[in-house]
Short mmCIF file of C-alpha atoms in Angstrom, two decimals:
data_model
loop_
_atom_site.label_atom_id
_atom_site.label_comp_id
_atom_site.label_asym_id
_atom_site.label_seq_id
_atom_site.Cartn_x
_atom_site.Cartn_y
_atom_site.Cartn_z
CA MET X 1 63.94 35.87 106.14
CA GLN X 2 66.31 33.58 103.85
CA VAL X 3 64.83 33.12 100.37
CA PRO X 4 66.91 30.52 98.09
CA PHE X 5 66.81 31.01 94.61
CA VAL X 6 65.35 27.35 94.45
CA THR X 7 64.99 24.37 96.98
CA PHE X 8 63.26 21.12 96.69
CA LYS X 9 62.44 20.49 100.11
CA PRO X 10 58.68 21.43 100.07
CA LEU X 11 57.79 18.88 97.42
CA GLU X 12 60.43 16.12 98.40
CA LYS X 13 58.76 16.24 101.89
CA GLU X 14 55.19 15.98 100.55
CA LEU X 15 56.37 12.98 98.26
CA ASP X 16 58.74 11.37 100.76
CA SER X 17 56.86 8.20 101.33
CA GLU X 18 56.53 7.79 97.26
CA LEU X 19 60.06 8.33 96.75
CA GLN X 20 61.07 5.89 99.31
CA SER X 21 58.73 3.43 97.91
CA ALA X 22 60.30 4.04 94.18
CA PHE X 23 63.70 3.28 95.69
CA ARG X 24 62.62 0.08 97.42
CA ARG X 25 61.07 -1.14 94.30
CA VAL X 26 64.11 -0.78 92.03
CA TYR X 27 66.55 -1.89 94.95
CA GLU X 28 64.38 -5.17 95.76
CA SER X 29 64.05 -5.92 91.81
CA SER X 30 67.61 -5.71 91.28
CA TRP X 31 67.10 -4.59 88.15
CA TYR X 32 68.66 -1.19 87.35
CA ILE X 33 68.70 -0.63 83.42
CA GLU X 34 66.03 -0.95 80.89
CA GLY X 35 63.56 -2.55 83.03
CA GLU X 36 59.76 -2.22 83.91
CA GLU X 37 60.13 1.30 85.76
CA GLY X 38 61.49 2.85 82.60
CA ARG X 39 59.08 1.22 80.42
CA LYS X 40 56.08 2.32 82.54
CA PHE X 41 57.49 5.94 82.89
CA GLU X 42 57.98 6.00 79.09
CA GLU X 43 54.33 5.05 78.63
CA GLU X 44 53.08 7.72 81.45
CA PHE X 45 55.14 10.48 79.85
CA ALA X 46 54.02 10.01 76.72
CA ASN X 47 50.15 9.90 77.52
CA TYR X 48 50.96 13.02 79.52
CA CYS X 49 52.49 14.85 76.50
CA GLY X 50 49.86 13.70 74.36
CA VAL X 51 52.10 11.82 71.89
CA LYS X 52 52.77 8.08 71.06
CA TYR X 53 56.31 7.66 72.08
CA CYS X 54 58.44 8.60 74.75
CA ILE X 55 62.35 7.14 74.79
CA GLY X 56 64.30 7.73 77.95
CA CYS X 57 67.86 8.58 77.72
CA GLY X 58 70.58 9.86 79.75
CA ASN X 59 70.09 13.54 79.93
CA GLY X 60 68.59 16.41 78.04
CA LEU X 61 71.67 17.00 75.72
CA ASP X 62 71.47 13.64 74.46
CA ALA X 63 67.88 13.98 73.72
CA LEU X 64 68.29 16.63 71.12
CA PHE X 65 71.51 14.64 70.08
CA LEU X 66 69.67 11.79 69.29
CA ILE X 67 66.83 13.61 67.35
CA LEU X 68 69.37 14.95 65.14
CA LYS X 69 71.20 11.91 64.45
CA ALA X 70 67.83 9.95 63.78
CA CYS X 71 67.09 12.43 61.15
CA ASP X 72 70.66 12.08 59.65
CA ILE X 73 71.93 15.55 60.40
CA GLY X 74 75.60 15.77 60.53
CA GLU X 75 78.70 17.34 58.59
CA GLY X 76 78.01 20.33 56.30
CA ASP X 77 74.37 20.59 57.57
CA GLU X 78 73.14 23.69 59.59
CA VAL X 79 70.49 23.88 62.01
CA ILE X 80 68.64 27.17 63.30
CA VAL X 81 68.86 27.69 67.07
CA PRO X 82 67.98 30.70 69.16
CA SER X 83 70.81 32.66 70.06
CA ASN X 84 69.59 33.13 73.66
CA THR X 85 69.32 29.76 75.05
CA PHE X 86 71.40 27.17 77.28
CA ILE X 87 74.54 26.08 75.48
CA ALA X 88 73.18 22.59 75.19
CA THR X 89 70.80 23.16 72.35
CA ALA X 90 74.00 24.28 70.10
CA LEU X 91 76.15 21.76 71.59
CA ALA X 92 73.63 19.00 70.51
CA VAL X 93 73.95 20.33 67.05
CA SER X 94 77.67 20.67 66.90
CA ARG X 95 78.13 16.82 68.27
CA THR X 96 76.33 15.55 65.07
CA GLY X 97 79.09 17.68 62.90
CA ALA X 98 76.52 20.39 62.09
CA LYS X 99 76.67 24.08 62.32
CA PRO X 100 74.32 25.88 64.95
CA VAL X 101 73.21 28.77 63.18
CA LEU X 102 71.91 31.33 65.69
CA VAL X 103 68.96 33.54 65.14
CA GLU X 104 67.82 36.54 67.37
CA PRO X 105 64.78 35.99 70.08
CA HIS X 106 61.96 38.69 70.71
CA LEU X 107 63.12 40.62 73.41
CA SER X 108 59.68 40.59 74.98
CA THR X 109 59.55 36.75 75.03
CA TYR X 110 63.17 35.73 74.82
CA ASN X 111 62.08 33.15 72.39
CA LEU X 112 63.04 32.51 68.76
CA ASP X 113 61.69 35.01 66.52
CA ALA X 114 60.16 33.51 63.43
CA ASP X 115 60.64 36.79 61.43
CA LYS X 116 64.28 36.30 61.60
CA ILE X 117 64.66 32.72 60.72
CA GLU X 118 64.09 32.99 56.80
CA GLU X 119 67.13 35.23 56.31
CA LYS X 120 69.47 32.64 58.10
CA ILE X 121 68.40 29.74 55.66
CA THR X 122 70.56 28.50 53.21
CA LYS X 123 70.81 25.45 51.22
CA ARG X 124 72.31 23.36 54.14
CA THR X 125 69.80 24.11 56.38
CA LYS X 126 67.94 20.95 57.54
CA ALA X 127 65.99 21.89 60.88
CA VAL X 128 64.92 24.40 63.17
CA MET X 129 65.03 23.89 67.05
CA ALA X 130 62.55 25.75 68.66
CA VAL X 131 63.62 26.19 72.58
CA HIS X 132 60.63 26.83 75.15
CA LEU X 133 63.03 28.92 77.23
CA TYR X 134 62.10 29.51 80.71
CA GLY X 135 58.84 27.50 80.54
CA GLN X 136 57.35 29.70 78.10
CA PRO X 137 56.52 27.89 74.58
CA ALA X 138 58.05 29.28 71.29
CA ASP X 139 55.23 30.64 68.72
CA MET X 140 55.44 27.33 66.91
CA ASP X 141 52.74 28.48 64.47
CA ALA X 142 54.99 31.06 63.09
CA ILE X 143 58.17 28.78 63.23
CA TYR X 144 56.39 26.16 61.10
CA GLU X 145 55.11 28.52 58.67
CA VAL X 146 58.68 29.32 57.66
CA ALA X 147 59.79 25.72 58.17
CA ARG X 148 57.26 24.20 55.40
CA LYS X 149 58.22 27.08 53.04
CA TYR X 150 61.80 25.53 53.23
CA GLN X 151 60.94 21.81 54.16
CA LEU X 152 62.64 21.92 57.33
CA LYS X 153 62.13 19.67 60.50
CA VAL X 154 60.98 21.39 63.44
CA PHE X 155 62.19 20.21 66.76
CA GLU X 156 61.42 21.58 70.47
CA ASP X 157 64.28 22.11 73.07
CA ALA X 158 61.41 21.46 76.02
CA ALA X 159 64.04 20.98 78.59
CA GLN X 160 62.54 23.82 80.64
CA ALA X 161 58.96 23.57 79.64
CA HIS X 162 57.47 20.21 81.25
CA GLY X 163 53.62 20.53 80.90
CA ALA X 164 53.49 23.98 79.25
CA LEU X 165 50.62 24.66 76.72
CA TYR X 166 50.79 25.96 73.26
CA LYS X 167 47.03 26.57 72.19
CA GLY X 168 45.86 24.39 74.53
CA LYS X 169 48.07 21.51 73.43
CA ARG X 170 51.16 20.57 75.67
CA VAL X 171 54.67 20.85 74.56
CA GLY X 172 56.41 17.89 73.45
CA GLY X 173 53.94 17.16 70.51
CA LEU X 174 54.16 20.37 68.59
CA GLY X 175 57.22 19.63 66.20
CA ASP X 176 58.56 16.41 64.50
CA ALA X 177 60.33 15.62 67.98
CA ALA X 178 60.92 17.08 71.33
CA GLY X 179 64.00 16.47 73.91
CA PHE X 180 63.29 16.96 77.42
CA SER X 181 65.86 17.27 80.37
CA PHE X 182 64.94 15.73 83.79
CA TYR X 183 67.67 17.71 85.79
CA PRO X 184 66.64 18.08 89.38
CA GLY X 185 65.98 21.34 88.96
CA LYS X 186 63.57 20.96 86.31
CA ASN X 187 59.57 21.37 87.02
CA LEU X 188 59.68 17.53 86.64
CA GLY X 189 62.81 16.71 88.03
CA ALA X 190 64.68 13.47 88.99
CA LEU X 191 67.06 12.67 91.74
CA GLY X 192 69.82 12.92 89.26
CA ASP X 193 70.45 13.14 85.54
CA GLY X 194 67.69 12.06 82.97
CA GLY X 195 66.14 13.02 79.58
CA CYS X 196 63.92 11.71 77.19
CA VAL X 197 62.67 12.24 73.27
CA THR X 198 59.16 12.48 72.92
CA THR X 199 57.72 12.08 69.15
CA ASN X 200 54.65 10.91 67.24
CA ASP X 201 56.84 9.50 64.26
CA ASP X 202 57.15 5.65 64.37
CA LYS X 203 60.50 5.25 62.44
CA MET X 204 62.09 8.36 64.23
CA ALA X 205 60.95 6.56 67.64
CA GLU X 206 62.31 3.08 66.61
CA LYS X 207 65.61 4.63 65.64
CA ILE X 208 66.19 6.73 68.56
CA ARG X 209 65.49 3.88 70.70
CA ALA X 210 68.34 1.87 68.84
CA LEU X 211 70.39 4.49 68.78
CA SER X 212 70.49 5.30 72.68
CA ASN X 213 71.06 1.60 73.19
CA TYR X 214 74.27 1.03 71.34
CA GLY X 215 72.51 1.35 68.06
CA SER X 216 70.72 -2.24 68.97
CA ASP X 217 67.16 -3.35 67.87
CA TYR X 218 67.40 -6.36 69.85
CA LYS X 219 69.96 -7.97 72.14
CA TYR X 220 73.67 -8.16 70.53
CA HIS X 221 72.03 -7.03 67.27
CA HIS X 222 73.25 -3.70 66.00
CA ILE X 223 72.03 -2.00 63.20
CA TYR X 224 73.73 1.53 64.01
CA GLN X 225 76.87 2.87 65.37
CA GLY X 226 74.98 3.91 68.70
CA TYR X 227 75.64 5.32 71.84
CA ASN X 228 75.19 4.49 75.58
CA THR X 229 72.77 6.88 76.76
CA ARG X 230 69.60 5.39 78.88
CA LEU X 231 67.28 6.45 81.46
CA ASP X 232 68.09 4.33 84.44
CA GLU X 233 65.45 2.62 86.56
CA LEU X 234 65.84 4.28 89.88
CA GLN X 235 65.52 7.84 88.00
CA ALA X 236 62.89 6.38 86.03
CA ALA X 237 61.22 5.40 89.53
CA PHE X 238 61.37 8.66 91.11
CA LEU X 239 60.03 10.34 88.03
CA ARG X 240 56.89 8.20 88.12
CA ALA X 241 56.55 9.05 91.89
CA LYS X 242 56.74 12.89 90.70
CA LEU X 243 54.91 13.01 87.46
CA PRO X 244 51.28 12.61 89.31
CA THR X 245 52.04 16.04 90.80
CA LEU X 246 53.42 17.99 87.92
CA ASP X 247 50.24 19.67 87.14
CA LYS X 248 50.10 20.85 90.77
CA VAL X 249 53.63 22.01 90.86
CA ASN X 250 52.94 23.97 87.62
CA GLU X 251 49.76 25.59 89.00
CA ASP X 252 51.60 26.54 92.24
CA ARG X 253 54.48 28.20 89.96
CA ARG X 254 51.89 30.04 88.10
CA LYS X 255 50.24 31.65 91.15
CA ILE X 256 53.61 32.59 92.30
CA ALA X 257 54.26 34.32 88.85
CA GLU X 258 51.03 36.03 89.24
CA LYS X 259 51.81 37.45 92.16
CA TYR X 260 55.10 38.73 91.30
CA LEU X 261 53.36 40.17 87.82
CA LYS X 262 50.87 41.97 89.91
CA GLY X 263 52.92 42.86 93.08
CA ILE X 264 56.00 44.28 91.10
CA GLN X 265 55.72 47.89 90.81
CA ASN X 266 59.26 49.09 90.39
CA THR X 267 59.61 50.82 86.95
CA LYS X 268 63.44 49.88 87.29
CA LEU X 269 62.57 46.41 86.40
CA VAL X 270 61.03 45.01 83.27
CA LEU X 271 58.64 41.93 83.94
CA PRO X 272 58.17 38.97 81.69
CA TYR X 273 55.44 39.15 79.01
CA VAL X 274 52.96 36.71 78.71
CA ASN X 275 50.62 36.14 75.81
CA ARG X 276 47.61 34.46 77.11
CA ASP X 277 45.92 33.82 74.02
CA LEU X 278 48.95 31.60 72.62
CA TYR X 279 50.25 29.86 75.67
CA THR X 280 50.14 28.71 79.18
CA PRO X 281 53.71 28.93 80.75
CA VAL X 282 54.80 26.70 83.51
CA TRP X 283 57.48 29.35 85.13
CA HIS X 284 60.55 27.43 85.31
CA ILE X 285 62.46 30.58 85.62
CA PHE X 286 60.62 34.10 86.32
CA ALA X 287 62.86 36.47 84.61
CA VAL X 288 63.00 40.31 84.83
CA ARG X 289 65.45 42.74 83.32
CA THR X 290 67.38 45.66 84.73
CA THR X 291 70.06 47.55 83.40
CA LYS X 292 71.34 48.04 87.34
CA ARG X 293 71.78 43.99 87.49
CA GLU X 294 74.70 44.23 89.76
CA GLY X 295 73.52 46.71 92.22
CA LEU X 296 70.22 44.73 92.46
CA VAL X 297 71.90 41.40 93.26
CA GLU X 298 73.85 43.00 96.11
CA TYR X 299 70.98 44.60 97.45
CA LEU X 300 68.96 41.43 97.51
CA GLU X 301 71.68 39.51 98.84
CA LYS X 302 71.94 41.72 101.70
CA LYS X 303 68.32 40.75 102.64
CA GLU X 304 69.12 37.20 102.11
CA ILE X 305 67.10 36.93 98.71
CA TYR X 306 69.31 34.75 96.36
CA THR X 307 69.01 34.87 92.28
CA ASN X 308 70.60 33.76 89.38
CA ILE X 309 71.29 34.91 85.75
CA HIS X 310 70.31 32.99 82.43
CA TYR X 311 72.49 33.35 81.06
CA PRO X 312 75.46 35.77 81.77
CA ILE X 313 77.63 35.15 78.75
CA ALA X 314 75.94 35.01 75.26
CA MET X 315 76.77 31.87 73.41
CA HIS X 316 78.38 33.61 70.52
CA ASN X 317 80.65 34.98 73.05
CA GLN X 318 81.52 32.06 74.60
CA GLN X 319 85.22 30.66 73.98
CA ALA X 320 83.28 27.25 72.94
CA TYR X 321 81.98 29.06 69.73
CA ARG X 322 84.74 31.23 68.70
CA GLU X 323 84.49 29.20 65.53
CA LEU X 324 81.38 30.59 64.57
CA GLY X 325 83.02 34.21 64.01
CA ILE X 326 80.35 36.05 65.26
CA LYS X 327 81.78 39.05 66.73
CA LYS X 328 80.54 40.88 69.86
CA GLY X 329 77.77 43.16 69.24
CA SER X 330 76.46 41.15 66.04
CA LEU X 331 73.47 39.76 68.08
CA PRO X 332 72.25 42.77 70.32
CA VAL X 333 68.98 41.30 71.29
CA CYS X 334 70.69 38.26 72.60
CA GLU X 335 73.52 40.50 74.32
CA GLU X 336 70.90 42.82 75.83
CA ILE X 337 69.21 39.91 77.81
CA SER X 338 72.36 38.46 78.86
CA ASN X 339 73.46 41.68 80.32
CA THR X 340 70.38 42.59 82.11
CA GLN X 341 68.39 39.54 82.67
CA LEU X 342 67.82 38.26 86.45
CA SER X 343 66.09 35.40 87.80
CA LEU X 344 64.00 35.55 90.77
CA PRO X 345 63.29 32.96 93.34
CA MET X 346 60.89 30.55 91.78
CA TYR X 347 60.16 26.83 93.68
CA TYR X 348 56.85 24.83 94.26
CA GLY X 349 55.83 25.68 98.02
CA MET X 350 57.00 29.31 98.31
CA GLN X 351 54.36 31.42 100.76
CA ASP X 352 55.57 34.37 102.98
CA GLU X 353 58.50 34.53 100.80
CA ILE X 354 56.71 35.83 97.75
CA ASP X 355 55.67 38.98 99.61
CA TYR X 356 59.19 39.28 101.14
CA VAL X 357 60.76 39.34 97.69
CA ILE X 358 58.23 41.59 96.19
CA GLN X 359 58.52 44.22 98.73
CA ALA X 360 62.01 44.19 98.62
CA LEU X 361 62.03 44.63 95.09
CA ASN X 362 59.57 47.66 95.47
CA ASP X 363 61.93 49.43 98.03
CA TRP X 364 64.76 49.06 95.90
CA GLN X 365 66.10 52.52 94.68
#
């Protein structure tokens, strides 16, 4: 049996007529940017997240960047980000001219450790960027407790967590603003790139919408030196077709995760930790850890089971961030995760493949 790391085919097969219809609507309208599909998706996704505003943009990185720019974060400022995250979180900070300050995660959850934030705060610190990594919400109450003490903004990087719940409330409305990615592999993915910002802040929403469209509040009137990053009509239409299925997709992923959690019995593997009293994850990634990762990957590939690593090189060890001057070994939790993490196959529609993967893992010596 061949098990891909991810495939979109089961969901796309179910939604074939809806996706075809979405394409025809846009194609026949001859309106491809800033139209009705985008407006309706923004309204629908805002309602889904339980927030007042959703502003579409070109991708998840742009979403985070727009949030920071709207709060006038830039040269000389600092933003707390987890050391264990995809590089886009830090890149958004760097694009503003500010400095990303890396804080270690919990080894159990892989998310930002609120107890380690305070020691990294300086007079230049303006905000904390909490990442809901792998679809598991960060501990927002603990993060807010520190942020309030120092009057810091709190932003969510929700790129991997569409529909996840923290104390019964959806991510996207837990901070001052949140950035989402609609990259095709996300739980809610477009058929190309896309992203959005969600917020309950009236002024921030107004400014982000202008910044994303050349700094314009209305046509040919520019109040900021803005950018060109918009969610196009076609991707918005595809997302509208997929949004009604998001809860079903997430529930399917939860069932797969539960089978993994109950079925994998190999003591060489460290399974994900879930604090069920705090959050309901959506399992964008199902990550295990092992000190024998290379051997496990080779073993699984021989059985045609394909995996991924999120992320094989810790951010502070990337050439792109040598400027931070963080020596290898200085962030041991992040580095341990990078050296041992392995993402198992996880996608909507998995059936017999789940048992096959579990059996293979339990048979691994």
